[in-house]
C-alpha cells in the first residue's frame, strides 16, 4: 500500500465514525495515486454512488492532507474486489496471477516483476545473484536471503522475481509471497477467530516463503513470536525463506534478539541506490517498453537529473509517455525538461507529506490538525517541528513551506524555526527526538 494511501486512511479513521470507516473506506482499493488524481476501486455501483454522495469531500481532503498536494478522486467499479471480508493473507487485491488459481501461490505475485524485466548493475548485482541462487536451489544455499535497501531500489521487484522463477523451474513448488503487514493482519484475524491452527497450517505447506517489508514487524511482539515460529518450522524443513526490509536487521526498531539473529544468519544482500550508469540503462529499457523514442542524449539528461530511486524514473517516463505517445507531442529536450521540472516540484510536496506523517506519529496529532488553525500547545509544537524539518529536508522556500503546512505566513514560519532551533540547543531529549524524526523522514 502506498504511503499516501496509508496516511489517508489514518486521517479518515480519525475523522469518521468507526462503522462508516469500516464499511465504506476500508474496502476501497487505490489503483493509482499519480499526479493529483487518485483512482480508487470500489466493489460495485451502489458502493460507488454512496461513497460519491457521502464521503467524497472526506476523501479528497484526506488525500490532500496526506500528500500535501490537491487531489481529484475518480471512483471505478471493480467487481473482483467482492464484498469486504476479514483481512487475509490473500489480500483481496485485483492484481493476481493465474498461479493463484492453481493453488501454488499464497498471497500474490505481480506479473511484471520478473527477473527478465530487472536491470542489473553494480548497485544490485549481489542481490540479483543471490535471488538467482535461491530460486535455482531453494533451501540449499543462503537461508534466509535478506535483501535490504532504501525506497524504490527494486526490493519488491526482486522478491517477486524469485517467486516467478521458482514457480517456473520447480513444477510443484508452492510459494508464499506477502508483506510483513499482511502477515500481521492475517495473524490477528486468525487470533480473533480462534483459528491459529489453520493459520499455521497454511505456512507449513509452503516451499518458498517470501516476506516483503519485514521491518513492519518491529514493535509487534505477538507477531514476532508467531513469525519466529513459522520461520523455524520452515527452516528446519529446509524450506527457503526470502525477506526484504528497508533497513538491515540490526536497525529494525524493537525487533527481538532471536529474530534479529535469525534474519542475519543467512545472506544479507544490500541494494544501493542506482548509480548514473544503471539509471541510464533503466531509463533506456523502460522507455523502449513504453514506446517512447528517446535519444541517448535525452536518456542521459534524465539519468543525470534524477538522483533518487527507480520509482521516480518511472514517474518521469510515465509523464513523458502521457505527453508524447498519447498527447502526440514530439519528445524534445524542452519537453523532457518541462516534465523533469514538474516532477521535482511534486517531489517537494511528497517530502512535506512524509514529514507531516512522521511528525503526526511522533506527537500523536493528526495531520489534519497540524495543518489546521488550531492553537493548542501540543498541536503548535508538532506544527513548529514540521516546519523546521521541512526547512531542513526540502528545498522549499519559507513561503512555500508556510503554504503547504496549513497556509501560515512567512513570519509564523520564521518564528517556528527560531523556537525549534533554540529548544534543540537547550533540551537534549528534544534534540534527540528531532534527530529520530529526521532519520525516519530520510528513510522514506
Ligand atoms: P522497493 O520495494 O525497493 O521500494 P520496488 O521493487 O517497488 O522498490 O521498485 C520500484 C519500481 O522500480 C518498480 O516498478 C520496479 O519494477 C522498478 N525497478 C526498481 N529497480 C529496477 C531495476 N533494477 N530494473 C528495472 N526496474 C526496476
Ligand atoms: Mg517494496
Tab-separated table of C-alpha atoms and ligand atoms in Angstrom:
chain	number	residue	atom	x	y	z
A	1	UNK	CA	0.000	0.000	0.000
A	2	UNK	CA	1.384	3.402	-0.867
A	3	UNK	CA	2.439	5.795	1.872
A	4	UNK	CA	-0.040	8.414	0.733
A	5	UNK	CA	-2.913	5.975	0.906
A	6	UNK	CA	-1.819	4.624	4.284
A	7	UNK	CA	-1.698	8.157	5.618
A	8	UNK	CA	-5.068	8.972	4.012
A	9	UNK	CA	-6.572	6.022	5.828
A	10	UNK	CA	-5.144	7.251	9.099
A	11	UNK	CA	-6.698	10.672	8.603
A	12	UNK	CA	-10.086	9.191	7.691
A	13	UNK	CA	-10.038	6.771	10.576
A	14	UNK	CA	-9.661	9.741	12.906
A	15	UNK	CA	-12.439	11.702	11.286
A	16	UNK	CA	-15.185	9.221	10.544
A	17	UNK	CA	-17.347	7.146	12.861
A	18	UNK	CA	-15.759	3.697	13.154
A	19	UNK	CA	-18.665	1.972	11.450
A	20	UNK	CA	-18.597	4.259	8.412
A	21	UNK	CA	-14.860	3.889	8.173
A	22	UNK	CA	-15.069	0.093	8.250
A	23	UNK	CA	-17.987	-0.137	5.833
A	24	UNK	CA	-17.168	2.482	3.227
A	25	UNK	CA	-13.467	3.240	3.408
A	26	UNK	CA	-11.675	0.006	4.253
A	27	UNK	CA	-12.944	-1.878	1.147
A	28	UNK	CA	-11.618	0.813	-1.220
A	29	UNK	CA	-8.504	-0.116	-3.161
A	30	UNK	CA	-6.358	2.634	-4.654
A	31	UNK	CA	-5.125	1.657	-8.107
A	32	UNK	CA	-3.329	4.867	-8.955
A	33	UNK	CA	-2.331	7.952	-6.997
A	34	UNK	CA	-0.484	9.811	-9.736
A	35	UNK	CA	-0.199	13.498	-10.322
A	36	UNK	CA	-3.051	14.701	-8.245
A	37	UNK	CA	-5.538	12.116	-9.403
A	38	UNK	CA	-6.494	9.234	-7.191
A	39	UNK	CA	-8.120	6.316	-8.952
A	40	UNK	CA	-9.980	4.357	-6.324
A	41	UNK	CA	-11.570	0.981	-6.912
A	42	UNK	CA	-14.854	0.110	-5.242
A	43	UNK	CA	-16.715	-3.218	-5.335
A	44	UNK	CA	-19.967	-2.174	-7.020
A	45	UNK	CA	-22.106	0.621	-8.411
A	46	UNK	CA	-24.139	1.085	-5.276
A	47	UNK	CA	-20.995	1.435	-3.227
A	48	UNK	CA	-19.640	3.966	-5.720
A	49	UNK	CA	-22.764	6.113	-5.579
A	50	UNK	CA	-22.872	6.019	-1.820
A	51	UNK	CA	-19.237	6.997	-1.442
A	52	UNK	CA	-19.684	9.718	-4.049
A	53	UNK	CA	-22.644	11.148	-2.209
A	54	UNK	CA	-21.403	10.998	1.355
A	55	UNK	CA	-17.638	10.626	1.505
A	56	UNK	CA	-16.208	12.431	-1.491
A	57	UNK	CA	-15.237	15.536	0.466
A	58	UNK	CA	-13.627	13.445	3.186
A	59	UNK	CA	-11.624	11.500	0.631
A	60	UNK	CA	-10.320	14.484	-1.302
A	61	UNK	CA	-9.479	16.411	1.872
A	62	UNK	CA	-7.733	13.454	3.469
A	63	UNK	CA	-5.735	12.747	0.320
A	64	UNK	CA	-4.695	16.374	0.157
A	65	UNK	CA	-3.718	16.341	3.812
A	66	UNK	CA	-1.785	13.146	3.424
A	67	UNK	CA	0.111	14.129	0.305
A	68	UNK	CA	0.430	17.871	0.637
A	69	UNK	CA	-0.972	18.406	-2.842
A	70	UNK	CA	-4.517	18.793	-4.159
A	71	UNK	CA	-6.154	15.577	-5.282
A	72	UNK	CA	-9.064	14.741	-7.551
A	73	UNK	CA	-10.794	11.440	-6.926
A	74	UNK	CA	-12.078	9.106	-9.584
A	75	UNK	CA	-14.115	6.098	-8.469
A	76	UNK	CA	-14.144	2.971	-10.614
A	77	UNK	CA	-16.037	-0.227	-10.070
A	78	UNK	CA	-14.019	-3.415	-9.864
A	79	UNK	CA	-16.387	-6.292	-9.250
A	80	UNK	CA	-13.453	-8.580	-8.458
A	81	UNK	CA	-12.985	-6.768	-5.185
A	82	UNK	CA	-16.072	-8.510	-3.904
A	83	UNK	CA	-17.668	-7.618	-0.630
A	84	UNK	CA	-15.190	-6.879	2.071
A	85	UNK	CA	-14.016	-9.869	4.063
A	86	UNK	CA	-11.808	-10.102	7.087
A	87	UNK	CA	-8.158	-9.431	6.335
A	88	UNK	CA	-6.459	-12.417	4.884
A	89	UNK	CA	-3.052	-13.284	3.509
A	90	UNK	CA	-4.507	-13.209	0.001
A	91	UNK	CA	-5.241	-9.550	0.476
A	92	UNK	CA	-8.213	-9.392	-1.890
A	93	UNK	CA	-6.310	-7.249	-4.362
A	94	UNK	CA	-7.135	-7.051	-8.028
A	95	UNK	CA	-3.737	-7.944	-9.454
A	96	UNK	CA	-3.357	-11.707	-9.325
A	97	UNK	CA	-1.596	-14.260	-11.410
A	98	UNK	CA	-3.070	-17.424	-12.819
A	99	UNK	CA	-0.870	-19.352	-10.447
A	100	UNK	CA	-3.080	-18.269	-7.578
A	101	UNK	CA	-5.886	-20.205	-9.169
A	102	UNK	CA	-3.674	-23.279	-9.301
A	103	UNK	CA	-3.233	-23.063	-5.562
A	104	UNK	CA	0.511	-22.707	-5.788
A	105	UNK	CA	0.723	-19.178	-4.502
A	106	UNK	CA	-0.326	-17.934	-1.105
A	107	UNK	CA	-0.570	-14.160	-1.329
A	108	UNK	CA	0.223	-12.700	-4.709
A	109	UNK	CA	2.934	-12.076	-7.259
A	110	UNK	CA	2.978	-9.042	-9.532
A	111	UNK	CA	3.129	-10.436	-13.097
A	112	UNK	CA	5.555	-7.842	-14.495
A	113	UNK	CA	8.094	-8.129	-11.699
A	114	UNK	CA	10.252	-10.785	-13.314
A	115	UNK	CA	13.994	-11.215	-13.490
A	116	UNK	CA	13.891	-10.532	-17.234
A	117	UNK	CA	12.465	-7.087	-16.506
A	118	UNK	CA	15.067	-6.295	-13.871
A	119	UNK	CA	18.099	-4.326	-14.972
A	120	UNK	CA	21.310	-5.424	-13.288
A	121	UNK	CA	24.062	-3.027	-12.245
A	122	UNK	CA	26.662	-2.510	-9.562
A	123	UNK	CA	24.018	-1.390	-7.047
A	124	UNK	CA	22.029	-4.626	-7.120
A	125	UNK	CA	24.382	-7.242	-8.519
A	126	UNK	CA	24.882	-9.194	-5.306
A	127	UNK	CA	21.165	-9.288	-4.561
A	128	UNK	CA	20.378	-10.469	-8.088
A	129	UNK	CA	22.974	-13.250	-7.906
A	130	UNK	CA	21.543	-14.350	-4.580
A	131	UNK	CA	17.996	-14.249	-5.971
A	132	UNK	CA	19.055	-16.473	-8.846
A	133	UNK	CA	20.795	-18.784	-6.409
A	134	UNK	CA	17.857	-19.298	-4.096
A	135	UNK	CA	15.369	-19.747	-6.926
A	136	UNK	CA	17.580	-22.349	-8.574
A	137	UNK	CA	18.014	-24.426	-5.422
A	138	UNK	CA	15.503	-23.302	-2.826
A	139	UNK	CA	16.525	-24.064	0.726
A	140	UNK	CA	20.011	-25.188	-0.225
A	141	UNK	CA	22.096	-22.049	-0.271
A	142	UNK	CA	21.562	-18.935	1.783
A	143	UNK	CA	18.716	-19.255	4.196
A	144	UNK	CA	17.268	-16.810	4.770
A	145	UNK	CA	18.180	-14.444	1.991
A	146	UNK	CA	17.675	-10.987	3.469
A	147	UNK	CA	17.551	-8.132	0.954
A	148	UNK	CA	17.681	-4.581	2.267
A	149	UNK	CA	17.834	-1.119	0.757
A	150	UNK	CA	16.085	2.242	0.544
A	151	UNK	CA	12.770	3.102	-1.034
A	152	UNK	CA	12.247	2.290	-4.689
A	153	UNK	CA	15.508	0.469	-5.337
A	154	UNK	CA	13.844	-2.746	-6.518
A	155	UNK	CA	13.423	-4.930	-3.425
A	156	UNK	CA	9.799	-5.813	-4.068
A	157	UNK	CA	10.501	-6.408	-7.739
A	158	UNK	CA	13.330	-8.791	-6.953
A	159	UNK	CA	11.305	-10.723	-4.368
A	160	UNK	CA	8.543	-11.267	-6.899
A	161	UNK	CA	11.136	-12.334	-9.451
A	162	UNK	CA	12.270	-15.062	-7.057
A	163	UNK	CA	8.665	-16.255	-6.766
A	164	UNK	CA	8.124	-16.369	-10.521
A	165	UNK	CA	11.386	-18.156	-11.133
A	166	UNK	CA	10.643	-20.793	-8.505
A	167	UNK	CA	7.210	-21.457	-9.986
A	168	UNK	CA	8.654	-21.761	-13.454
A	169	UNK	CA	11.567	-24.011	-12.612
A	170	UNK	CA	10.085	-26.191	-9.921
A	171	UNK	CA	6.824	-27.576	-11.236
A	172	UNK	CA	5.239	-28.399	-7.914
A	173	UNK	CA	6.744	-25.870	-5.576
A	174	UNK	CA	4.402	-23.687	-3.564
A	175	UNK	CA	5.283	-20.083	-2.992
A	176	UNK	CA	4.071	-17.741	-0.280
A	177	UNK	CA	4.544	-14.080	-1.062
A	178	UNK	CA	3.152	-11.425	1.234
A	179	UNK	CA	4.125	-8.324	3.118
A	180	UNK	CA	5.010	-8.188	6.775
A	181	UNK	CA	1.847	-6.162	7.212
A	182	UNK	CA	-0.354	-8.801	5.543
A	183	UNK	CA	1.242	-11.444	7.739
A	184	UNK	CA	0.429	-9.439	10.860
A	185	UNK	CA	-3.149	-8.707	9.748
A	186	UNK	CA	-3.820	-12.312	8.852
A	187	UNK	CA	-2.441	-13.437	12.173
A	188	UNK	CA	-4.582	-11.001	14.117
A	189	UNK	CA	-7.664	-12.085	12.177
A	190	UNK	CA	-6.854	-15.735	12.899
A	191	UNK	CA	-6.352	-14.983	16.580
A	192	UNK	CA	-9.709	-13.233	16.761
A	193	UNK	CA	-11.486	-16.108	15.098
A	194	UNK	CA	-9.571	-18.608	17.126
A	195	UNK	CA	-8.089	-20.155	14.004
A	196	UNK	CA	-4.395	-20.154	14.729
A	197	UNK	CA	-4.066	-23.800	13.788
A	198	UNK	CA	-5.381	-23.134	10.294
A	199	UNK	CA	-3.162	-20.077	10.051
A	200	UNK	CA	-0.048	-22.096	10.863
A	201	UNK	CA	-1.061	-24.936	8.595
A	202	UNK	CA	-1.140	-22.618	5.584
A	203	UNK	CA	2.506	-21.801	6.052
A	204	UNK	CA	3.636	-25.335	6.747
A	205	UNK	CA	2.905	-26.318	3.159
A	206	UNK	CA	4.911	-23.565	1.580
A	207	UNK	CA	8.249	-24.347	-0.063
A	208	UNK	CA	9.457	-20.804	-0.547
A	209	UNK	CA	8.242	-18.103	1.815
A	210	UNK	CA	8.772	-14.540	0.655
A	211	UNK	CA	8.019	-11.705	3.064
A	212	UNK	CA	8.350	-8.115	1.930
A	213	UNK	CA	8.816	-5.147	4.255
A	214	UNK	CA	9.581	-7.239	7.339
A	215	UNK	CA	10.510	-4.044	9.165
A	216	UNK	CA	6.759	-3.824	9.766
A	217	UNK	CA	7.157	-6.489	12.452
A	218	UNK	CA	9.183	-4.017	14.517
A	219	UNK	CA	7.497	-3.411	17.857
A	220	UNK	CA	4.815	-6.081	17.350
A	221	UNK	CA	5.689	-8.640	19.974
A	222	UNK	CA	2.987	-11.242	19.400
A	223	UNK	CA	3.505	-11.154	15.638
A	224	UNK	CA	7.214	-11.575	16.087
A	225	UNK	CA	6.699	-14.659	18.196
A	226	UNK	CA	4.398	-16.143	15.605
A	227	UNK	CA	6.745	-15.289	12.799
A	228	UNK	CA	9.660	-16.783	14.706
A	229	UNK	CA	7.662	-19.982	14.979
A	230	UNK	CA	6.807	-20.024	11.264
A	231	UNK	CA	10.371	-19.198	10.381
A	232	UNK	CA	11.824	-22.039	12.425
A	233	UNK	CA	9.305	-24.572	11.179
A	234	UNK	CA	10.138	-23.762	7.579
A	235	UNK	CA	13.848	-23.557	8.017
A	236	UNK	CA	14.024	-26.824	9.899
A	237	UNK	CA	12.205	-28.399	6.979
A	238	UNK	CA	14.833	-26.852	4.686
A	239	UNK	CA	12.337	-24.592	3.015
A	240	UNK	CA	13.611	-21.361	1.532
A	241	UNK	CA	12.899	-18.027	3.193
A	242	UNK	CA	13.433	-14.714	1.431
A	243	UNK	CA	12.952	-11.413	3.218
A	244	UNK	CA	13.184	-7.750	2.331
A	245	UNK	CA	13.368	-4.702	4.544
A	246	UNK	CA	14.117	-1.023	4.179
A	247	UNK	CA	16.994	-1.433	6.618
A	248	UNK	CA	19.352	-4.189	7.844
A	249	UNK	CA	18.103	-6.424	10.690
A	250	UNK	CA	20.049	-4.704	13.446
A	251	UNK	CA	18.403	-1.392	12.568
A	252	UNK	CA	14.819	-2.616	12.720
A	253	UNK	CA	13.280	-0.943	15.726
A	254	UNK	CA	12.122	-3.195	18.549
A	255	UNK	CA	12.929	-6.450	16.878
A	256	UNK	CA	13.544	-9.274	19.309
A	257	UNK	CA	17.099	-10.503	19.595
A	258	UNK	CA	16.199	-14.001	18.426
A	259	UNK	CA	14.570	-12.791	15.212
A	260	UNK	CA	17.330	-10.350	14.537
A	261	UNK	CA	19.919	-13.073	14.718
A	262	UNK	CA	17.764	-15.396	12.555
A	263	UNK	CA	17.418	-12.681	9.932
A	264	UNK	CA	21.169	-12.193	9.838
A	265	UNK	CA	22.040	-15.868	9.810
A	266	UNK	CA	21.868	-16.419	6.054
A	267	UNK	CA	22.935	-13.933	3.421
A	268	UNK	CA	22.451	-10.175	3.822
A	269	UNK	CA	22.234	-8.638	0.375
A	270	UNK	CA	22.060	-4.853	0.208
A	271	UNK	CA	20.683	-2.973	-2.784
A	272	UNK	CA	22.108	0.515	-3.124
A	273	UNK	CA	20.587	3.476	-4.933
A	274	UNK	CA	21.313	3.087	-8.645
A	275	UNK	CA	24.368	4.925	-9.965
A	276	UNK	CA	24.125	7.020	-13.092
A	277	UNK	CA	25.060	4.212	-15.467
A	278	UNK	CA	22.366	1.936	-14.064
A	279	UNK	CA	19.819	4.744	-14.129
A	280	UNK	CA	20.576	5.376	-17.805
A	281	UNK	CA	20.228	1.686	-18.586
A	282	UNK	CA	16.902	1.507	-16.760
A	283	UNK	CA	15.574	4.645	-18.456
A	284	UNK	CA	16.559	3.251	-21.855
A	285	UNK	CA	14.911	-0.109	-21.266
A	286	UNK	CA	11.726	1.310	-19.781
A	287	UNK	CA	11.396	3.982	-22.482
A	288	UNK	CA	11.536	1.295	-25.149
A	289	UNK	CA	8.966	-0.795	-23.300
A	290	UNK	CA	6.645	2.230	-23.091
A	291	UNK	CA	7.106	3.068	-26.769
A	292	UNK	CA	8.878	6.373	-26.110
A	293	UNK	CA	11.525	7.277	-28.609
A	294	UNK	CA	14.380	8.734	-26.524
A	295	UNK	CA	17.777	9.708	-27.901
A	296	UNK	CA	20.755	8.667	-25.811
A	297	UNK	CA	21.364	12.314	-25.058
A	298	UNK	CA	17.893	12.641	-23.506
A	299	UNK	CA	18.332	9.361	-21.653
A	300	UNK	CA	21.462	10.801	-20.082
A	301	UNK	CA	19.687	14.037	-19.257
A	302	UNK	CA	17.031	12.153	-17.280
A	303	UNK	CA	19.508	9.795	-15.619
A	304	UNK	CA	21.629	12.788	-14.630
A	305	UNK	CA	18.787	14.887	-13.238
A	306	UNK	CA	17.062	12.333	-11.062
A	307	UNK	CA	19.424	11.128	-8.372
A	308	UNK	CA	16.842	9.244	-6.431
A	309	UNK	CA	15.168	5.929	-6.862
A	310	UNK	CA	13.827	3.934	-9.761
A	311	UNK	CA	10.232	4.751	-8.960
A	312	UNK	CA	10.969	8.407	-9.708
A	313	UNK	CA	12.478	7.460	-13.057
A	314	UNK	CA	9.335	5.518	-13.862
A	315	UNK	CA	7.214	8.502	-12.872
A	316	UNK	CA	9.084	10.700	-15.323
A	317	UNK	CA	8.738	8.181	-18.120
A	318	UNK	CA	5.016	7.768	-17.492
A	319	UNK	CA	4.558	11.523	-17.589
A	320	UNK	CA	6.572	11.695	-20.801
A	321	UNK	CA	4.515	8.921	-22.285
A	322	UNK	CA	1.313	10.771	-21.467
A	323	UNK	CA	2.607	13.868	-23.252
A	324	UNK	CA	4.412	12.221	-26.151
A	325	UNK	CA	2.784	8.937	-27.065
A	326	UNK	CA	-0.763	9.738	-26.018
A	327	UNK	CA	-0.650	13.521	-26.432
A	328	UNK	CA	1.156	13.419	-29.758
A	329	UNK	CA	3.942	15.835	-28.757
A	330	UNK	CA	7.462	15.335	-30.075
A	331	UNK	CA	9.977	14.218	-27.463
A	332	UNK	CA	12.278	17.213	-27.454
A	333	UNK	CA	14.788	18.405	-24.931
A	334	UNK	CA	12.307	21.103	-23.993
A	335	UNK	CA	9.543	18.614	-23.240
A	336	UNK	CA	11.857	16.443	-21.135
A	337	UNK	CA	12.978	19.497	-19.159
A	338	UNK	CA	9.413	20.536	-18.562
A	339	UNK	CA	8.425	17.100	-17.274
A	340	UNK	CA	11.524	16.938	-15.067
A	341	UNK	CA	10.693	20.336	-13.581
A	342	UNK	CA	7.119	19.360	-12.768
A	343	UNK	CA	8.317	16.127	-11.215
A	344	UNK	CA	10.854	17.778	-8.958
A	345	UNK	CA	8.190	20.190	-7.719
A	346	UNK	CA	5.799	17.390	-6.860
A	347	UNK	CA	8.654	15.599	-5.097
A	348	UNK	CA	8.867	18.539	-2.754
A	349	UNK	CA	5.176	18.072	-1.987
A	350	UNK	CA	5.834	14.427	-1.284
A	351	UNK	CA	8.659	15.372	1.077
A	352	UNK	CA	6.308	17.542	3.090
A	353	UNK	CA	3.752	14.730	3.239
A	354	UNK	CA	6.393	12.386	4.660
A	355	UNK	CA	7.396	14.969	7.227
A	356	UNK	CA	3.788	15.553	8.241
A	357	UNK	CA	3.222	11.810	8.570
A	358	UNK	CA	6.323	11.361	10.708
A	359	UNK	CA	5.565	14.304	12.977
A	360	UNK	CA	1.954	13.212	13.305
A	361	UNK	CA	3.081	9.803	14.504
A	362	UNK	CA	5.680	11.182	16.898
A	363	UNK	CA	3.348	13.657	18.590
A	364	UNK	CA	0.124	11.702	18.262
A	365	UNK	CA	-1.503	14.637	16.490
A	366	UNK	CA	-3.445	14.077	13.267
A	367	UNK	CA	-2.014	15.554	10.078
A	368	UNK	CA	-5.277	17.420	9.623
A	369	UNK	CA	-4.705	19.141	12.968
A	370	UNK	CA	-1.123	20.085	12.214
A	371	UNK	CA	-2.247	21.832	9.050
A	372	UNK	CA	-5.317	23.339	10.727
A	373	UNK	CA	-5.572	26.670	12.515
A	374	UNK	CA	-5.798	25.053	15.941
A	375	UNK	CA	-3.547	26.588	18.573
A	376	UNK	CA	-3.421	24.140	21.474
A	377	UNK	CA	0.091	23.671	22.813
A	378	UNK	CA	0.509	20.137	21.533
A	379	UNK	CA	-0.640	20.978	18.021
A	380	UNK	CA	1.511	24.092	17.868
A	381	UNK	CA	4.559	22.138	18.990
A	382	UNK	CA	4.005	19.495	16.301
A	383	UNK	CA	3.419	22.152	13.659
A	384	UNK	CA	6.620	24.003	14.541
A	385	UNK	CA	8.637	20.816	14.325
A	386	UNK	CA	7.073	20.005	10.935
A	387	UNK	CA	8.029	23.440	9.659
A	388	UNK	CA	11.543	23.039	10.983
A	389	UNK	CA	12.005	19.638	9.338
A	390	UNK	CA	10.558	20.916	6.058
A	391	UNK	CA	13.139	23.686	6.075
A	392	UNK	CA	15.938	21.226	6.746
A	393	UNK	CA	14.899	18.421	4.446
A	394	UNK	CA	13.345	20.095	1.408
A	395	UNK	CA	14.446	22.865	-0.932
A	396	UNK	CA	11.196	24.745	-0.457
A	397	UNK	CA	11.207	28.465	0.269
A	398	UNK	CA	9.855	29.742	3.592
A	399	UNK	CA	6.722	30.980	1.840
A	400	UNK	CA	6.179	27.610	0.161
A	401	UNK	CA	6.615	25.798	3.479
A	402	UNK	CA	4.068	28.109	5.062
A	403	UNK	CA	1.588	27.422	2.272
A	404	UNK	CA	1.994	23.688	2.483
A	405	UNK	CA	1.778	23.473	6.238
A	406	UNK	CA	-1.621	24.993	6.577
A	407	UNK	CA	-1.334	28.429	4.978
A	408	UNK	CA	0.983	30.020	7.568
A	409	UNK	CA	2.569	33.303	6.649
A	410	UNK	CA	6.256	33.938	6.363
A	411	UNK	CA	6.657	35.357	9.872
A	412	UNK	CA	4.999	32.333	11.514
A	413	UNK	CA	7.451	30.127	9.694
A	414	UNK	CA	10.426	32.210	10.791
A	415	UNK	CA	9.155	32.150	14.374
A	416	UNK	CA	8.710	28.379	14.323
A	417	UNK	CA	12.242	27.868	13.029
A	418	UNK	CA	13.687	30.048	15.775
A	419	UNK	CA	11.684	28.304	18.505
A	420	UNK	CA	12.711	24.812	17.470
A	421	UNK	CA	16.271	25.879	16.951
A	422	UNK	CA	16.544	27.380	20.417
A	423	UNK	CA	14.885	24.478	22.102
A	424	UNK	CA	17.077	21.909	20.398
A	425	UNK	CA	20.104	23.722	21.857
A	426	UNK	CA	18.953	23.632	25.458
A	427	UNK	CA	16.920	20.421	25.550
A	428	UNK	CA	18.949	17.309	24.687
A	429	UNK	CA	15.932	14.985	24.840
A	430	UNK	CA	14.073	17.153	22.363
A	431	UNK	CA	17.080	17.314	20.129
A	432	UNK	CA	17.322	13.507	20.131
A	433	UNK	CA	13.659	13.289	19.175
A	434	UNK	CA	14.297	15.683	16.322
A	435	UNK	CA	17.194	13.559	15.138
A	436	UNK	CA	14.986	10.471	15.252
A	437	UNK	CA	12.303	12.119	13.157
A	438	UNK	CA	14.848	13.453	10.693
A	439	UNK	CA	16.172	9.941	10.286
A	440	UNK	CA	12.713	8.459	9.720
A	441	UNK	CA	11.832	11.125	7.160
A	442	UNK	CA	15.013	10.363	5.269
A	443	UNK	CA	14.207	6.667	5.196
A	444	UNK	CA	11.119	7.307	3.205
B	1	LIG	P1	11.287	-1.140	-3.302
B	1	LIG	O1	10.499	-2.362	-2.976
B	1	LIG	O2	12.756	-1.321	-3.077
B	1	LIG	O3	10.772	0.098	-2.676
B	1	LIG	P2	10.296	-1.622	-5.960
B	1	LIG	O4	10.712	-3.017	-6.160
B	1	LIG	O5	8.872	-1.382	-5.655
B	1	LIG	O6	11.194	-0.901	-4.873
B	1	LIG	O7	10.735	-0.802	-7.244
B	1	LIG	C1	10.120	0.416	-7.629
B	1	LIG	C2	9.875	0.389	-9.109
B	1	LIG	O8	11.108	0.453	-9.805
B	1	LIG	C3	9.176	-0.875	-9.576
B	1	LIG	O9	8.252	-0.551	-10.568
B	1	LIG	C4	10.307	-1.706	-10.165
B	1	LIG	O10	9.846	-2.508	-11.229
B	1	LIG	C5	11.287	-0.660	-10.652
B	1	LIG	N1	12.673	-1.090	-10.544
B	1	LIG	C6	13.479	-0.979	-9.459
B	1	LIG	N2	14.695	-1.429	-9.724
B	1	LIG	C7	14.684	-1.831	-11.010
B	1	LIG	C8	15.676	-2.407	-11.872
B	1	LIG	N3	16.924	-2.636	-11.456
B	1	LIG	N4	15.298	-2.701	-13.134
B	1	LIG	C9	14.041	-2.461	-13.544
B	1	LIG	N5	13.076	-1.919	-12.792
B	1	LIG	C10	13.388	-1.609	-11.531
B	2	LIG	MG1	8.858	-2.533	-1.697
